[in-house]
């Protein structure tokens, strides 16, 4: 049976040629999958793939369409926070039984869906990750998973429920109306393009809000900008420091991040 | 009567020559003030003015010394979050009746002191602001205020209690053990060196946490980095958008920011 997957962009747009590469790859090698790119994905409205109303409507259109089995987020960037309230308010019955897959900024939506118990939120590569070195392997990891394969799953997941987030995205989500209860969860975090002092600051904030989780695992912290001075602690020292201060177990590294190595983490139990 | 003011650096160190310029200015023109630079202010430990224990001990030494009337923070940068818990735990009786003045990263300490009802937290220029164009006027604003002058006070303050923060600093503070109750307060926020999409993201987070405040006023949003695309909304549109979504009154602009124009905002009633 064919699985029908709708691609939408809640934040930045995706370049048409990148989307086409993934559509062609899927058409060629995954006959059991049918990918459909929402036309709003390539719109441009300032930073965004269309204005807030356009992006919310696009997501709602596909999420509420029973002909789709899954929503695959095309790009992150920024923008999910601006539509999450409208999206939650507009989701109907057909949205309940879908998979929603993406990461980075899309973590706002994944977290909010998880809080509401709507569908199956999954952290994993975006369509736009095709642009990366080794991007095809990255995107195939998602296509394989949609097709029923399990080899793309983050290898450290265990019998405890999990959730995975970009650290900044999680920091902006905690304490809001859209933050799920992660008590008892192993929380995987990753970061990109932030100074280490900013990563430290984010850990201060997030660990204060995550008391009660089963532990934190640290993904990649990549593309750290050069600062005028070294921070003095590396990312793992930072994670250990704040976990210890907050009484949270630090559970080691995780294979998630803003790179082609980013693995799949279904929210809850895999 | 001479007012004795201790300078400490909870985050980054201050360059000796900059501190000396301010000490000389005060010695020459403000005989009623005596400024004392803590020796740890010029230490270097990675990003910081000494390691966490050194910075916490320096602040506690001066805050707990009854010979000091005020603590003036020398530099921001980042680092207050790493010592705020230890500082609060170590403050004694002599710390209760002091003024604590600074801004930016120091907002973590100002907020925590305000929460605990310790001393008089005041948002205002740092010693290190002497480095700015027109930095002498900026620093004189604080010296005048320490000497009893009122012309440096932010001109829009009214009969409602106020508090002022760097937006990122406030975003990292909300929901933590150190966040004061700002119900009924006018909250002034400013930002520097953040992309507008990041400012938008911070407003999403902060407005979710500030329900119950009397309103928000927007200070400078300066040194916004060039992005690969325009964001599509300016900083005031961002502030209005999120205030409206959260049911918070947007009360217009404020004269605070990472510039020599940064005014003084006593926490609570001026």
Short mmCIF file of C-alpha atoms in Angstrom, two decimals:
data_model
loop_
_atom_site.label_atom_id
_atom_site.label_comp_id
_atom_site.label_asym_id
_atom_site.label_seq_id
_atom_site.Cartn_x
_atom_site.Cartn_y
_atom_site.Cartn_z
CA UNK A 1 0.00 0.00 0.00
CA UNK A 2 1.32 3.40 -0.92
CA UNK A 3 2.06 5.81 1.90
CA UNK A 4 1.21 9.41 1.03
CA UNK A 5 3.44 12.06 2.57
CA UNK A 6 2.70 15.77 2.41
CA UNK A 7 5.61 18.23 2.54
CA UNK A 8 4.97 21.61 4.19
CA UNK A 9 7.25 24.43 5.35
CA UNK A 10 6.24 26.09 8.64
CA UNK A 11 9.27 28.42 8.62
CA UNK A 12 11.64 29.16 5.76
CA UNK A 13 10.86 28.16 2.18
CA UNK A 14 12.65 25.32 0.39
CA UNK A 15 14.37 25.86 -2.94
CA UNK A 16 12.40 24.19 -5.72
CA UNK A 17 15.43 22.36 -7.07
CA UNK A 18 16.18 20.81 -3.69
CA UNK A 19 12.61 19.67 -3.22
CA UNK A 20 12.69 18.23 -6.75
CA UNK A 21 15.82 16.21 -5.98
CA UNK A 22 14.03 14.54 -3.07
CA UNK A 23 10.81 14.00 -5.02
CA UNK A 24 12.81 12.37 -7.83
CA UNK A 25 14.80 10.22 -5.43
CA UNK A 26 11.60 9.00 -3.79
CA UNK A 27 9.84 8.40 -7.12
CA UNK A 28 12.78 6.38 -8.37
CA UNK A 29 13.70 4.28 -5.32
CA UNK A 30 10.66 4.24 -3.04
CA UNK A 31 7.62 3.17 -5.07
CA UNK A 32 5.74 2.53 -1.85
CA UNK A 33 5.93 6.26 -0.98
CA UNK A 34 4.20 9.17 -2.69
CA UNK A 35 5.59 12.59 -1.80
CA UNK A 36 3.49 15.70 -2.42
CA UNK A 37 5.06 19.15 -2.09
CA UNK A 38 2.64 21.83 -0.93
CA UNK A 39 2.91 24.78 -3.35
CA UNK A 40 3.33 27.21 -0.44
CA UNK A 41 6.71 25.59 0.34
CA UNK A 42 8.45 27.66 -2.30
CA UNK A 43 6.67 30.95 -1.58
CA UNK A 44 8.68 33.80 -0.12
CA UNK A 45 7.36 36.36 2.36
CA UNK A 46 10.36 38.00 4.02
CA UNK A 47 12.04 35.24 5.96
CA UNK A 48 9.10 32.87 5.54
CA UNK A 49 7.50 30.40 3.11
CA UNK A 50 4.46 32.65 2.83
CA UNK A 51 2.95 34.76 5.58
CA UNK A 52 1.68 33.26 8.82
CA UNK A 53 -1.82 32.65 7.48
CA UNK A 54 -0.46 30.94 4.35
CA UNK A 55 1.88 28.65 6.25
CA UNK A 56 -0.74 27.72 8.85
CA UNK A 57 -3.30 27.04 6.11
CA UNK A 58 -0.85 24.84 4.18
CA UNK A 59 -0.07 22.71 7.21
CA UNK A 60 -3.73 22.46 8.20
CA UNK A 61 -4.75 21.56 4.63
CA UNK A 62 -2.46 18.53 4.52
CA UNK A 63 -2.77 17.56 8.19
CA UNK A 64 -6.56 17.56 7.96
CA UNK A 65 -6.60 15.62 4.69
CA UNK A 66 -7.25 11.91 5.35
CA UNK A 67 -5.48 11.07 2.08
CA UNK A 68 -2.12 11.87 3.74
CA UNK A 69 -0.42 9.45 6.11
CA UNK A 70 2.35 11.76 7.20
CA UNK A 71 3.57 15.35 7.19
CA UNK A 72 7.27 15.85 6.44
CA UNK A 73 8.58 19.30 7.21
CA UNK A 74 10.52 20.77 4.32
CA UNK A 75 12.64 23.34 6.11
CA UNK A 76 13.23 24.76 9.56
CA UNK A 77 14.78 28.19 9.96
CA UNK A 78 12.23 30.02 12.02
CA UNK A 79 8.49 30.40 11.88
CA UNK A 80 6.76 27.53 13.69
CA UNK A 81 6.22 29.64 16.82
CA UNK A 82 4.23 32.17 14.81
CA UNK A 83 1.65 29.59 13.66
CA UNK A 84 1.60 26.92 16.36
CA UNK A 85 -1.47 28.32 18.15
CA UNK A 86 -3.52 28.60 14.96
CA UNK A 87 -2.41 25.15 13.81
CA UNK A 88 -3.40 23.44 17.05
CA UNK A 89 -6.77 25.19 16.98
CA UNK A 90 -7.42 24.06 13.43
CA UNK A 91 -6.41 20.41 13.52
CA UNK A 92 -9.31 18.00 13.02
CA UNK A 93 -9.90 14.25 13.19
CA UNK A 94 -7.73 13.34 10.20
CA UNK A 95 -4.73 15.03 11.84
CA UNK A 96 -4.83 12.67 14.83
CA UNK A 97 -3.44 9.60 13.15
CA UNK A 98 -0.50 11.05 11.21
CA UNK A 99 3.22 11.12 11.59
CA UNK A 100 4.83 14.59 11.76
CA UNK A 101 8.55 14.52 11.02
CA UNK A 102 11.18 17.24 11.13
CA UNK A 103 13.48 19.02 13.56
CA UNK A 104 15.16 22.32 14.39
CA UNK A 105 12.56 25.11 14.42
CA UNK A 106 9.84 22.52 13.69
CA UNK A 107 10.43 21.26 17.23
CA UNK A 108 7.91 23.85 18.39
CA UNK A 109 5.23 22.04 16.40
CA UNK A 110 6.46 18.57 17.36
CA UNK A 111 6.44 19.56 21.03
CA UNK A 112 2.99 21.10 20.83
CA UNK A 113 1.56 18.07 19.00
CA UNK A 114 3.11 15.79 21.60
CA UNK A 115 1.60 17.86 24.39
CA UNK A 116 -1.84 17.57 22.80
CA UNK A 117 -1.44 13.87 22.01
CA UNK A 118 -2.00 14.54 18.32
CA UNK A 119 -0.38 12.10 15.89
CA UNK A 120 3.16 10.79 16.17
CA UNK A 121 5.77 13.58 16.34
CA UNK A 122 9.18 12.44 15.14
CA UNK A 123 12.52 14.24 15.21
CA UNK A 124 14.38 13.60 11.96
CA UNK A 125 15.99 15.19 8.91
CA UNK A 126 14.10 17.74 6.81
CA UNK A 127 13.53 17.54 3.08
CA UNK A 128 15.94 20.46 2.74
CA UNK A 129 18.76 18.44 4.29
CA UNK A 130 19.34 17.09 0.78
CA UNK A 131 21.57 20.19 0.38
CA UNK A 132 24.16 18.88 2.84
CA UNK A 133 27.29 16.91 2.05
CA UNK A 134 26.01 13.36 2.14
CA UNK A 135 22.50 14.83 2.02
CA UNK A 136 21.15 11.95 -0.04
CA UNK A 137 22.03 9.43 2.67
CA UNK A 138 20.41 11.76 5.18
CA UNK A 139 17.17 12.02 3.25
CA UNK A 140 17.16 8.29 2.46
CA UNK A 141 17.21 7.68 6.21
CA UNK A 142 13.79 9.32 6.42
CA UNK A 143 12.44 7.66 3.27
CA UNK A 144 13.57 4.25 4.55
CA UNK A 145 11.87 4.95 7.84
CA UNK A 146 8.63 6.02 6.16
CA UNK A 147 8.88 2.79 4.18
CA UNK A 148 9.09 0.76 7.38
CA UNK A 149 12.87 0.52 7.91
CA UNK A 150 14.37 0.96 11.37
CA UNK A 151 18.06 1.53 10.65
CA UNK A 152 17.71 5.32 10.81
CA UNK A 153 16.59 5.29 14.43
CA UNK A 154 18.96 6.96 16.89
CA UNK A 155 20.90 3.99 18.27
CA UNK A 156 20.89 5.04 21.92
CA UNK A 157 17.13 5.01 22.42
CA UNK A 158 16.03 2.59 25.10
CA UNK A 159 12.92 1.50 26.97
CA UNK A 160 12.34 4.98 28.31
CA UNK A 161 10.30 7.53 26.33
CA UNK A 162 12.39 10.07 24.46
CA UNK A 163 12.10 13.47 22.82
CA UNK A 164 14.64 15.39 20.77
CA UNK A 165 15.02 19.10 20.21
CA UNK A 166 17.26 21.79 18.97
CA UNK A 167 18.44 23.41 22.20
CA UNK A 168 17.38 26.96 21.28
CA UNK A 169 14.01 25.74 20.07
CA UNK A 170 13.49 23.86 23.33
CA UNK A 171 14.60 26.91 25.32
CA UNK A 172 11.94 29.00 23.61
CA UNK A 173 9.31 26.29 24.17
CA UNK A 174 9.77 25.58 27.88
CA UNK A 175 7.20 27.16 30.14
CA UNK A 176 4.92 28.11 27.25
CA UNK A 177 1.41 26.85 26.51
CA UNK A 178 2.94 24.49 23.94
CA UNK A 179 5.49 22.66 26.09
CA UNK A 180 4.78 18.97 26.64
CA UNK A 181 5.35 17.25 29.98
CA UNK A 182 8.67 15.45 29.55
CA UNK A 183 8.75 13.87 32.98
CA UNK A 184 10.48 10.52 32.76
CA UNK A 185 11.73 11.21 29.24
CA UNK A 186 15.27 11.06 27.95
CA UNK A 187 15.68 14.44 26.26
CA UNK A 188 18.14 14.69 23.36
CA UNK A 189 19.37 18.18 22.44
CA UNK A 190 21.60 19.56 19.70
CA UNK A 191 22.70 23.02 18.64
CA UNK A 192 24.20 24.81 15.64
CA UNK A 193 25.74 28.20 14.95
CA UNK A 194 25.65 29.38 18.56
CA UNK A 195 28.61 30.59 20.60
CA UNK A 196 29.51 28.30 23.50
CA UNK A 197 28.56 31.04 25.98
CA UNK A 198 25.11 30.98 24.40
CA UNK A 199 24.98 27.19 24.66
CA UNK A 200 25.89 27.53 28.34
CA UNK A 201 23.14 30.12 28.84
CA UNK A 202 20.63 27.87 27.09
CA UNK A 203 21.57 24.94 29.33
CA UNK A 204 21.05 27.15 32.40
CA UNK A 205 17.55 27.94 31.19
CA UNK A 206 16.54 24.53 29.90
CA UNK A 207 17.81 22.50 32.85
CA UNK A 208 15.85 24.78 35.20
CA UNK A 209 12.72 23.84 33.24
CA UNK A 210 13.42 20.11 32.79
CA UNK A 211 13.46 18.93 36.37
CA UNK A 212 11.86 15.51 36.44
CA UNK A 213 13.19 14.23 33.12
CA UNK A 214 14.99 10.88 33.05
CA UNK A 215 18.10 12.55 31.70
CA UNK A 216 19.69 14.60 28.93
CA UNK A 217 21.76 13.34 26.01
CA UNK A 218 23.89 15.75 24.01
CA UNK A 219 23.87 15.68 20.22
CA UNK A 220 26.17 17.63 17.93
CA UNK A 221 27.05 21.21 18.78
CA UNK A 222 28.26 22.31 15.37
CA UNK A 223 29.38 25.41 13.48
CA UNK A 224 30.24 27.23 16.72
CA UNK A 225 31.29 30.76 15.66
CA UNK A 226 34.73 32.05 16.55
CA UNK A 227 34.53 34.32 19.59
CA UNK A 228 36.98 37.03 20.65
CA UNK A 229 38.12 34.68 23.43
CA UNK A 230 37.82 30.93 24.12
CA UNK A 231 34.84 30.08 26.32
CA UNK A 232 36.87 27.79 28.56
CA UNK A 233 34.56 24.76 28.59
CA UNK A 234 33.57 22.45 25.74
CA UNK A 235 29.99 21.46 25.01
CA UNK A 236 30.10 18.28 27.03
CA UNK A 237 31.56 20.07 30.07
CA UNK A 238 28.72 22.58 29.71
CA UNK A 239 26.08 19.85 29.58
CA UNK A 240 27.55 18.00 32.55
CA UNK A 241 27.86 21.20 34.60
CA UNK A 242 24.25 22.26 34.21
CA UNK A 243 22.80 18.76 34.51
CA UNK A 244 24.65 18.34 37.79
CA UNK A 245 23.46 21.73 39.09
CA UNK A 246 19.86 20.85 38.25
CA UNK A 247 20.02 17.27 39.52
CA UNK A 248 19.44 15.84 36.04
CA UNK A 249 21.28 12.72 34.85
CA UNK A 250 23.67 13.43 32.00
CA UNK A 251 23.44 10.36 29.79
CA UNK A 252 26.19 11.00 27.23
CA UNK A 253 26.23 11.83 23.54
CA UNK A 254 23.46 11.38 20.98
CA UNK A 255 23.49 11.08 17.19
CA UNK A 256 21.36 14.08 16.36
CA UNK A 257 22.40 17.44 15.00
CA UNK A 258 22.38 19.89 12.15
CA UNK A 259 24.27 17.56 9.84
CA UNK A 260 23.69 14.62 7.53
CA UNK A 261 24.31 12.32 10.50
CA UNK A 262 21.08 13.44 12.18
CA UNK A 263 19.12 10.33 13.26
CA UNK A 264 15.45 9.66 13.81
CA UNK A 265 13.91 10.01 17.27
CA UNK A 266 10.20 9.21 17.56
CA UNK A 267 8.73 11.13 20.49
CA UNK A 268 7.66 8.82 23.28
CA UNK A 269 8.54 5.15 22.86
CA UNK A 270 10.19 4.25 19.55
CA UNK B 1 29.22 62.02 53.14
CA UNK B 2 31.20 59.88 50.73
CA UNK B 3 29.39 57.05 48.95
CA UNK B 4 31.55 54.00 48.51
CA UNK B 5 30.93 51.95 45.37
CA UNK B 6 32.46 48.56 44.70
CA UNK B 7 33.01 47.43 41.12
CA UNK B 8 32.75 43.71 40.38
CA UNK B 9 32.52 41.69 37.15
CA UNK B 10 30.14 38.70 37.28
CA UNK B 11 30.75 37.81 33.61
CA UNK B 12 33.50 39.07 31.33
CA UNK B 13 36.53 40.94 32.65
CA UNK B 14 37.05 44.66 32.13
CA UNK B 15 40.21 46.02 30.56
CA UNK B 16 42.35 47.75 33.18
CA UNK B 17 42.72 50.92 31.11
CA UNK B 18 38.95 51.29 30.76
CA UNK B 19 38.38 50.82 34.47
CA UNK B 20 41.13 53.36 35.15
CA UNK B 21 39.46 55.95 32.92
CA UNK B 22 36.28 55.67 34.99
CA UNK B 23 38.13 55.67 38.31
CA UNK B 24 40.01 58.82 37.24
CA UNK B 25 36.85 60.53 36.00
CA UNK B 26 35.12 59.83 39.31
CA UNK B 27 38.13 60.91 41.38
CA UNK B 28 38.34 64.18 39.46
CA UNK B 29 34.68 65.19 39.18
CA UNK B 30 32.78 63.30 41.87
CA UNK B 31 34.49 63.87 45.21
CA UNK B 32 31.41 62.56 46.99
CA UNK B 33 31.94 59.13 45.40
CA UNK B 34 34.68 56.61 46.05
CA UNK B 35 35.03 53.86 43.47
CA UNK B 36 36.87 50.64 44.32
CA UNK B 37 37.69 48.13 41.60
CA UNK B 38 37.76 44.52 42.79
CA UNK B 39 41.05 42.97 41.63
CA UNK B 40 39.20 39.97 40.16
CA UNK B 41 37.63 42.31 37.56
CA UNK B 42 40.70 42.12 35.37
CA UNK B 43 41.36 38.40 35.78
CA UNK B 44 40.89 36.13 32.80
CA UNK B 45 39.59 32.58 32.93
CA UNK B 46 38.41 31.63 29.43
CA UNK B 47 35.47 33.90 28.74
CA UNK B 48 35.24 35.04 32.34
CA UNK B 49 36.72 37.45 34.89
CA UNK B 50 38.04 34.54 36.92
CA UNK B 51 36.37 31.18 37.38
CA UNK B 52 32.92 30.83 38.90
CA UNK B 53 34.19 30.59 42.47
CA UNK B 54 36.39 33.67 42.03
CA UNK B 55 33.62 35.80 40.57
CA UNK B 56 31.07 34.72 43.16
CA UNK B 57 33.56 35.37 45.96
CA UNK B 58 34.37 38.84 44.61
CA UNK B 59 30.73 39.85 44.46
CA UNK B 60 30.01 38.38 47.90
CA UNK B 61 33.06 40.07 49.40
CA UNK B 62 31.89 43.55 48.38
CA UNK B 63 28.15 42.95 48.78
CA UNK B 64 28.66 41.66 52.32
CA UNK B 65 31.01 44.50 53.28
CA UNK B 66 29.09 47.21 55.19
CA UNK B 67 31.70 49.76 54.06
CA UNK B 68 30.18 49.68 50.54
CA UNK B 69 26.97 51.52 49.67
CA UNK B 70 26.59 50.14 46.18
CA UNK B 71 27.80 47.50 43.74
CA UNK B 72 28.41 48.67 40.19
CA UNK B 73 28.84 45.89 37.68
CA UNK B 74 31.91 46.38 35.52
CA UNK B 75 31.01 44.29 32.49
CA UNK B 76 28.26 42.03 31.21
CA UNK B 77 29.00 39.51 28.48
CA UNK B 78 27.96 36.27 30.07
CA UNK B 79 28.51 34.65 33.42
CA UNK B 80 25.91 35.82 35.95
CA UNK B 81 23.81 32.69 35.49
CA UNK B 82 26.76 30.52 36.55
CA UNK B 83 27.09 32.22 39.95
CA UNK B 84 23.62 33.51 40.80
CA UNK B 85 22.70 30.56 43.02
CA UNK B 86 25.92 30.73 45.02
CA UNK B 87 25.65 34.51 45.32
CA UNK B 88 22.09 34.44 46.66
CA UNK B 89 23.05 31.75 49.15
CA UNK B 90 26.00 33.78 50.40
CA UNK B 91 24.51 37.25 50.80
CA UNK B 92 24.32 38.46 54.39
CA UNK B 93 22.86 41.41 56.28
CA UNK B 94 25.14 44.04 54.79
CA UNK B 95 23.99 43.10 51.30
CA UNK B 96 20.38 44.00 52.04
CA UNK B 97 20.71 47.76 51.97
CA UNK B 98 22.81 48.25 48.85
CA UNK B 99 22.21 49.40 45.33
CA UNK B 100 23.18 46.95 42.57
CA UNK B 101 23.58 48.62 39.19
CA UNK B 102 24.25 47.19 35.73
CA UNK B 103 22.46 45.61 32.80
CA UNK B 104 22.74 43.07 29.99
CA UNK B 105 23.93 39.72 31.40
CA UNK B 106 23.88 41.24 34.91
CA UNK B 107 20.08 41.26 34.60
CA UNK B 108 20.14 37.69 35.92
CA UNK B 109 21.54 39.01 39.20
CA UNK B 110 19.30 42.08 39.26
CA UNK B 111 16.24 39.91 38.69
CA UNK B 112 17.26 37.39 41.34
CA UNK B 113 17.97 40.15 43.89
CA UNK B 114 14.61 41.71 43.09
CA UNK B 115 12.89 38.38 43.57
CA UNK B 116 14.52 37.98 46.96
CA UNK B 117 13.87 41.58 47.99
CA UNK B 118 17.59 42.15 48.51
CA UNK B 119 18.83 45.70 48.06
CA UNK B 120 17.83 48.00 45.21
CA UNK B 121 18.49 46.48 41.76
CA UNK B 122 18.95 49.14 39.09
CA UNK B 123 19.27 48.76 35.33
CA UNK B 124 21.92 51.17 34.05
CA UNK B 125 25.22 51.49 32.16
CA UNK B 126 28.23 49.38 33.12
CA UNK B 127 31.67 50.69 33.98
CA UNK B 128 32.86 49.19 30.71
CA UNK B 129 30.47 51.38 28.71
CA UNK B 130 33.23 54.00 28.88
CA UNK B 131 34.55 52.31 25.72
CA UNK B 132 31.57 53.47 23.62
CA UNK B 133 31.36 56.58 21.49
CA UNK B 134 30.10 59.14 23.96
CA UNK B 135 30.99 56.67 26.69
CA UNK B 136 31.97 59.39 29.13
CA UNK B 137 28.47 60.90 29.06
CA UNK B 138 27.10 57.39 29.53
CA UNK B 139 29.24 56.70 32.58
CA UNK B 140 28.62 60.19 34.01
CA UNK B 141 24.91 59.37 33.94
CA UNK B 142 25.57 56.64 36.50
CA UNK B 143 28.00 58.72 38.56
CA UNK B 144 25.49 61.61 38.67
CA UNK B 145 22.82 59.19 39.77
CA UNK B 146 25.01 57.70 42.50
CA UNK B 147 25.66 61.31 43.59
CA UNK B 148 21.93 61.98 43.91
CA UNK B 149 21.06 63.35 40.45
CA UNK B 150 17.89 62.25 38.68
CA UNK B 151 18.49 63.33 35.08
CA UNK B 152 19.75 59.92 34.02
CA UNK B 153 16.45 58.21 34.84
CA UNK B 154 14.59 56.73 31.88
CA UNK B 155 12.09 59.48 31.06
CA UNK B 156 9.05 57.25 30.45
CA UNK B 157 8.89 55.74 33.93
CA UNK B 158 5.58 56.45 35.65
CA UNK B 159 3.72 55.60 38.83
CA UNK B 160 3.77 51.90 38.00
CA UNK B 161 6.68 49.70 39.10
CA UNK B 162 9.18 48.94 36.36
CA UNK B 163 11.95 46.52 35.50
CA UNK B 164 14.37 46.53 32.58
CA UNK B 165 16.19 43.67 30.90
CA UNK B 166 18.14 42.62 27.92
CA UNK B 167 15.64 40.48 26.04
CA UNK B 168 17.86 37.38 25.79
CA UNK B 169 18.80 37.66 29.45
CA UNK B 170 15.13 37.90 30.41
CA UNK B 171 14.29 34.96 28.13
CA UNK B 172 16.85 32.83 29.96
CA UNK B 173 15.54 34.00 33.36
CA UNK B 174 11.80 33.44 32.94
CA UNK B 175 10.47 30.35 34.62
CA UNK B 176 13.67 29.74 36.57
CA UNK B 177 14.18 29.81 40.35
CA UNK B 178 15.59 33.33 39.94
CA UNK B 179 12.73 35.05 38.10
CA UNK B 180 10.94 37.77 40.07
CA UNK B 181 7.19 38.23 39.94
CA UNK B 182 6.68 41.14 37.55
CA UNK B 183 2.90 41.29 37.82
CA UNK B 184 1.75 44.88 37.44
CA UNK B 185 5.20 45.99 36.25
CA UNK B 186 6.08 47.87 33.10
CA UNK B 187 8.84 45.72 31.59
CA UNK B 188 11.43 47.44 29.40
CA UNK B 189 13.45 45.23 27.05
CA UNK B 190 16.32 45.84 24.66
CA UNK B 191 18.49 43.65 22.45
CA UNK B 192 21.80 43.75 20.61
CA UNK B 193 23.54 41.62 17.98
CA UNK B 194 20.63 39.28 17.41
CA UNK B 195 18.94 38.56 14.09
CA UNK B 196 15.36 39.80 13.88
CA UNK B 197 14.11 36.22 13.62
CA UNK B 198 15.83 35.58 16.95
CA UNK B 199 14.22 38.71 18.43
CA UNK B 200 10.86 37.41 17.24
CA UNK B 201 11.55 34.01 18.80
CA UNK B 202 12.54 35.66 22.08
CA UNK B 203 9.33 37.70 22.11
CA UNK B 204 7.32 34.50 21.60
CA UNK B 205 8.97 33.00 24.65
CA UNK B 206 9.02 36.04 26.90
CA UNK B 207 5.45 37.18 26.26
CA UNK B 208 4.25 33.66 27.10
CA UNK B 209 5.96 34.04 30.48
CA UNK B 210 4.99 37.66 31.21
CA UNK B 211 1.22 37.40 31.38
CA UNK B 212 0.04 39.75 34.12
CA UNK B 213 2.57 42.52 33.55
CA UNK B 214 1.28 46.08 33.09
CA UNK B 215 2.90 46.26 29.69
CA UNK B 216 6.09 46.07 27.65
CA UNK B 217 8.21 48.95 26.36
CA UNK B 218 10.78 48.37 23.64
CA UNK B 219 14.26 49.81 23.93
CA UNK B 220 16.92 49.79 21.23
CA UNK B 221 17.38 46.72 19.06
CA UNK B 222 20.85 47.44 17.76
CA UNK B 223 23.63 45.87 15.69
CA UNK B 224 21.22 43.45 14.04
CA UNK B 225 23.39 41.17 11.86
CA UNK B 226 22.75 40.99 8.14
CA UNK B 227 20.77 37.89 7.28
CA UNK B 228 20.58 36.07 3.95
CA UNK B 229 17.06 37.48 3.56
CA UNK B 230 15.09 40.33 5.15
CA UNK B 231 12.97 39.20 8.08
CA UNK B 232 9.90 41.09 6.90
CA UNK B 233 8.96 42.85 10.14
CA UNK B 234 10.86 45.49 12.09
CA UNK B 235 11.44 45.31 15.83
CA UNK B 236 8.39 47.35 16.76
CA UNK B 237 6.13 45.24 14.56
CA UNK B 238 7.59 42.19 16.31
CA UNK B 239 6.91 43.63 19.76
CA UNK B 240 3.36 44.66 18.88
CA UNK B 241 2.60 41.28 17.29
CA UNK B 242 3.61 39.21 20.28
CA UNK B 243 2.17 41.59 22.88
CA UNK B 244 -1.17 41.42 21.10
CA UNK B 245 -1.05 37.62 20.89
CA UNK B 246 -0.32 37.37 24.63
CA UNK B 247 -2.82 40.06 25.68
CA UNK B 248 -0.05 42.33 26.97
CA UNK B 249 -0.20 46.10 26.47
CA UNK B 250 2.52 47.38 24.16
CA UNK B 251 3.49 50.75 25.63
CA UNK B 252 5.89 52.15 23.02
CA UNK B 253 9.61 52.75 22.92
CA UNK B 254 12.04 53.08 25.82
CA UNK B 255 15.45 54.72 26.14
CA UNK B 256 17.47 51.68 27.08
CA UNK B 257 19.88 49.68 24.98
CA UNK B 258 23.42 48.59 24.30
CA UNK B 259 24.58 52.12 23.53
CA UNK B 260 25.71 55.25 25.30
CA UNK B 261 22.06 56.39 25.36
CA UNK B 262 21.16 53.64 27.84
CA UNK B 263 19.18 55.22 30.72
CA UNK B 264 18.70 54.27 34.35
CA UNK B 265 15.73 52.15 35.43
CA UNK B 266 15.44 51.40 39.14
CA UNK B 267 13.52 48.14 39.62
CA UNK B 268 10.17 48.75 41.29
CA UNK B 269 9.19 52.35 41.80
CA UNK B 270 11.83 54.94 40.83
#
